[in-house]
Amino acid sequence: IPLFMALDAENGLSFRLDSVIQYPYAMGLGALKNDSLLYRMGREVGQQCKALGINLNFAPVADVNSNPNNPIINYRSFGENPEKVAQKAWAMAQGMQDEGLIVTAKHFPGHGNTLYDSHLTMPAVKRNYAQLDSIDFVPFRHAIEHGINGIMSAHISLPQVDKSGLPGTLSPRVMTDFLHDSLKFEGLVFSDGMNMKGITNYFDEGKAAVKALQAGVDVIE
């Protein structure tokens, strides 16, 4: 069984590497009317990843960019319409999966309505379950129903639905009750980077990793 070799190739290898083919960012791709082009791009990105020995792509971004002041998702999102984000994120994911990659729709339960960057602090999304279900969960639900093989968590708190104050990655309410039980996801769950300050400003990194596994995460990044 080979090791995971992973890359954040959100819009292709150029998201992390130079001297490679550059595709538009997700916001530009979100303007395309023909989703078959996104599928074709997904196939090409999958082929390029495999050529480098990469078998796991931390992509696509399935966040609905519902906050125009979002400092970290922004142009990495396919847009602000949940249904369109769902269609386009899955089209790209399907292309990559058809090339044999493991992919991760990210960042569950949705990082699109934040004012802060979880690399620097832990943002709070003050939405109730009905709002999450009708906006943020839509792309993830669509991808799950169509057979996506991976999902990545977000280090964001949801005070209206989990009063513990835990970030989603460490929250059984989010990772088990929402993702596994409500949305019926049975694939691999990856954490976002556990060295991000959305975790390390508030928790010991080692203890946080244990909490993430207990919450329902399968693979610690």
Short mmCIF file of C-alpha atoms in Angstrom, two decimals, residues 18-219:
data_model
loop_
_atom_site.label_atom_id
_atom_site.label_comp_id
_atom_site.label_asym_id
_atom_site.label_seq_id
_atom_site.Cartn_x
_atom_site.Cartn_y
_atom_site.Cartn_z
CA ASP A 18 6.34 27.00 -10.43
CA SER A 19 7.28 26.20 -14.06
CA VAL A 20 4.07 24.24 -14.63
CA ILE A 21 0.79 24.84 -16.49
CA GLN A 22 -1.25 27.61 -14.86
CA TYR A 23 -5.03 27.40 -14.80
CA PRO A 24 -7.40 30.13 -13.55
CA TYR A 25 -8.30 30.27 -9.87
CA ALA A 26 -11.65 28.86 -8.84
CA MET A 27 -13.45 32.22 -8.91
CA GLY A 28 -12.54 32.58 -12.59
CA LEU A 29 -13.54 28.98 -13.28
CA GLY A 30 -16.84 29.66 -11.53
CA ALA A 31 -17.74 32.03 -14.36
CA LEU A 32 -17.68 29.17 -16.89
CA LYS A 33 -21.12 28.08 -18.05
CA ASN A 34 -19.97 24.69 -19.33
CA ASP A 35 -19.13 22.43 -16.40
CA SER A 36 -17.72 19.80 -18.77
CA LEU A 37 -14.68 22.09 -19.09
CA LEU A 38 -14.14 21.79 -15.35
CA TYR A 39 -14.35 18.01 -15.63
CA ARG A 40 -11.74 18.07 -18.41
CA MET A 41 -9.52 20.30 -16.31
CA GLY A 42 -9.91 17.88 -13.41
CA ARG A 43 -8.75 15.03 -15.65
CA GLU A 44 -5.71 17.04 -16.77
CA VAL A 45 -4.81 18.04 -13.21
CA GLY A 46 -5.16 14.39 -12.20
CA GLN A 47 -2.80 13.31 -14.95
CA GLN A 48 -0.26 15.96 -14.01
CA CYS A 49 -0.42 14.97 -10.33
CA LYS A 50 0.15 11.34 -11.21
CA ALA A 51 3.13 12.26 -13.38
CA LEU A 52 4.78 13.65 -10.22
CA GLY A 53 3.76 10.70 -8.06
CA ILE A 54 1.01 12.64 -6.26
CA ASN A 55 -2.02 10.48 -5.41
CA LEU A 56 -3.88 12.83 -3.03
CA ASN A 57 -5.03 16.32 -3.96
CA PHE A 58 -6.28 18.61 -1.20
CA ALA A 59 -8.91 20.03 -3.55
CA PRO A 60 -11.44 21.14 -4.67
CA VAL A 61 -12.52 24.07 -2.49
CA ALA A 62 -16.25 23.55 -1.84
CA ASP A 63 -16.71 26.65 0.31
CA VAL A 64 -19.52 29.03 -0.65
CA ASN A 65 -17.93 32.49 -0.60
CA SER A 66 -20.92 34.17 1.04
CA ASN A 67 -18.81 36.81 2.81
CA PRO A 68 -17.19 39.20 0.30
CA ASN A 69 -14.68 40.27 2.97
CA ASN A 70 -13.39 36.72 3.45
CA PRO A 71 -9.58 37.07 3.65
CA ILE A 72 -8.59 33.47 2.94
CA ILE A 73 -11.18 31.72 0.74
CA ASN A 74 -12.17 34.55 -1.60
CA TYR A 75 -10.89 33.77 -5.14
CA ARG A 76 -10.30 30.13 -4.10
CA SER A 77 -14.09 29.59 -4.12
CA PHE A 78 -16.18 28.92 -7.23
CA GLY A 79 -18.59 31.65 -6.08
CA GLU A 80 -21.40 32.69 -3.77
CA ASN A 81 -24.23 30.55 -5.19
CA PRO A 82 -24.41 27.22 -3.28
CA GLU A 83 -25.87 25.22 -6.16
CA LYS A 84 -23.33 26.49 -8.70
CA VAL A 85 -20.46 25.89 -6.30
CA ALA A 86 -21.77 22.36 -5.79
CA GLN A 87 -21.90 21.60 -9.51
CA LYS A 88 -18.50 23.04 -10.32
CA ALA A 89 -16.66 21.59 -7.33
CA TRP A 90 -17.99 18.13 -8.12
CA ALA A 91 -17.22 18.43 -11.85
CA MET A 92 -13.57 19.07 -11.04
CA ALA A 93 -13.47 16.43 -8.31
CA GLN A 94 -15.01 13.84 -10.61
CA GLY A 95 -12.37 14.50 -13.27
CA MET A 96 -9.56 13.99 -10.75
CA GLN A 97 -11.18 10.90 -9.25
CA ASP A 98 -11.60 9.39 -12.72
CA GLU A 99 -7.81 9.67 -13.03
CA GLY A 100 -7.41 7.65 -9.82
CA LEU A 101 -6.72 10.44 -7.33
CA ILE A 102 -8.06 10.81 -3.82
CA VAL A 103 -9.51 14.30 -3.52
CA THR A 104 -10.84 16.35 -0.61
CA ALA A 105 -13.74 18.74 -0.82
CA LYS A 106 -12.78 21.44 1.67
CA HIS A 107 -13.20 23.00 4.20
CA PHE A 108 -16.11 21.30 6.02
CA PRO A 109 -18.43 22.58 7.50
CA GLY A 110 -17.73 25.61 5.30
CA HIS A 111 -15.13 28.38 5.51
CA GLY A 112 -16.89 30.80 3.17
CA ASN A 113 -18.56 33.06 5.74
CA THR A 114 -15.53 34.00 7.83
CA LEU A 115 -13.88 37.35 8.52
CA TYR A 116 -10.61 35.79 9.66
CA ASP A 117 -8.00 33.38 8.32
CA SER A 118 -7.80 30.07 10.20
CA HIS A 119 -4.04 29.99 9.50
CA LEU A 120 -3.83 32.91 11.96
CA THR A 121 -6.71 32.43 14.40
CA MET A 122 -9.92 30.42 14.86
CA PRO A 123 -12.81 32.15 13.05
CA ALA A 124 -16.40 31.81 14.25
CA VAL A 125 -19.31 31.24 11.88
CA LYS A 126 -22.46 32.41 13.65
CA ARG A 127 -24.98 30.45 11.61
CA ASN A 128 -27.65 28.10 12.88
CA TYR A 129 -28.10 24.60 11.53
CA ALA A 130 -30.81 25.61 9.03
CA GLN A 131 -28.50 28.26 7.52
CA LEU A 132 -25.57 25.86 7.36
CA ASP A 133 -27.76 23.21 5.77
CA SER A 134 -29.16 25.52 3.08
CA ILE A 135 -25.86 27.27 2.21
CA ASP A 136 -22.59 25.79 3.43
CA PHE A 137 -23.50 22.11 3.36
CA VAL A 138 -24.94 22.21 -0.19
CA PRO A 139 -21.68 21.59 -2.12
CA PHE A 140 -20.54 18.93 0.34
CA ARG A 141 -23.90 17.15 0.22
CA HIS A 142 -23.84 17.18 -3.58
CA ALA A 143 -20.30 15.77 -3.67
CA ILE A 144 -21.14 13.08 -1.11
CA GLU A 145 -24.25 12.01 -3.02
CA HIS A 146 -22.16 11.69 -6.19
CA GLY A 147 -19.41 9.63 -4.56
CA ILE A 148 -16.55 11.93 -3.56
CA ASN A 149 -13.84 9.95 -1.79
CA GLY A 150 -12.45 12.57 0.64
CA ILE A 151 -13.35 15.66 2.66
CA MET A 152 -11.15 18.07 4.63
CA SER A 153 -12.20 19.74 7.88
CA ALA A 154 -12.01 23.42 8.85
CA HIS A 155 -10.63 24.96 12.04
CA ILE A 156 -13.69 27.17 12.59
CA SER A 157 -16.08 27.30 15.52
CA LEU A 158 -19.87 27.20 15.19
CA PRO A 159 -21.17 28.71 18.44
CA GLN A 160 -24.86 28.41 17.52
CA VAL A 161 -24.68 24.64 16.94
CA ASP A 162 -21.75 23.59 19.16
CA LYS A 163 -21.50 25.61 22.34
CA SER A 164 -18.27 23.85 23.35
CA GLY A 165 -16.22 26.39 21.39
CA LEU A 166 -14.24 23.62 19.69
CA PRO A 167 -13.17 24.14 16.08
CA GLY A 168 -14.97 21.91 13.60
CA THR A 169 -11.93 19.64 13.24
CA LEU A 170 -12.11 18.71 16.95
CA SER A 171 -15.89 18.74 17.29
CA PRO A 172 -17.84 15.44 17.37
CA ARG A 173 -20.94 17.53 16.70
CA VAL A 174 -19.47 18.66 13.36
CA MET A 175 -17.37 15.71 12.25
CA THR A 176 -19.68 12.92 13.45
CA ASP A 177 -23.21 14.31 13.89
CA PHE A 178 -23.14 16.53 10.80
CA LEU A 179 -20.69 14.92 8.38
CA HIS A 180 -21.11 11.22 9.10
CA ASP A 181 -24.64 10.95 10.50
CA SER A 182 -26.56 13.73 8.73
CA LEU A 183 -24.73 13.86 5.39
CA LYS A 184 -23.92 10.12 5.37
CA PHE A 185 -20.28 10.53 4.33
CA GLU A 186 -18.37 7.25 4.40
CA GLY A 187 -15.10 8.26 2.72
CA LEU A 188 -11.83 9.52 4.20
CA VAL A 189 -11.87 12.62 6.40
CA PHE A 190 -8.66 14.65 6.50
CA SER A 191 -7.89 17.43 8.94
CA ASP A 192 -6.64 20.78 7.75
CA GLY A 193 -3.08 21.51 8.86
CA MET A 194 -2.85 20.92 12.60
CA ASN A 195 0.01 23.42 12.86
CA MET A 196 -2.32 26.26 11.84
CA LYS A 197 -2.95 28.88 14.52
CA GLY A 198 -6.67 28.13 14.41
CA ILE A 199 -5.52 25.09 16.42
CA THR A 200 -2.20 25.96 18.04
CA ASN A 201 -3.33 29.31 19.52
CA TYR A 202 -5.86 27.41 21.62
CA PHE A 203 -4.79 23.76 21.94
CA ASP A 204 -1.71 21.63 22.38
CA GLU A 205 -1.00 20.24 18.92
CA GLY A 206 -0.60 16.64 20.09
CA LYS A 207 -3.73 16.64 22.24
CA ALA A 208 -5.63 18.35 19.41
CA ALA A 209 -4.66 15.53 17.06
CA VAL A 210 -6.15 13.01 19.48
CA LYS A 211 -9.33 15.09 19.80
CA ALA A 212 -9.63 15.24 16.01
CA LEU A 213 -9.42 11.46 15.71
CA GLN A 214 -11.98 11.05 18.47
CA ALA A 215 -14.27 13.55 16.71
CA GLY A 216 -14.32 11.55 13.47
CA VAL A 217 -11.27 12.64 11.47
CA ASP A 218 -9.41 9.75 9.79
CA VAL A 219 -6.12 11.33 8.73
#
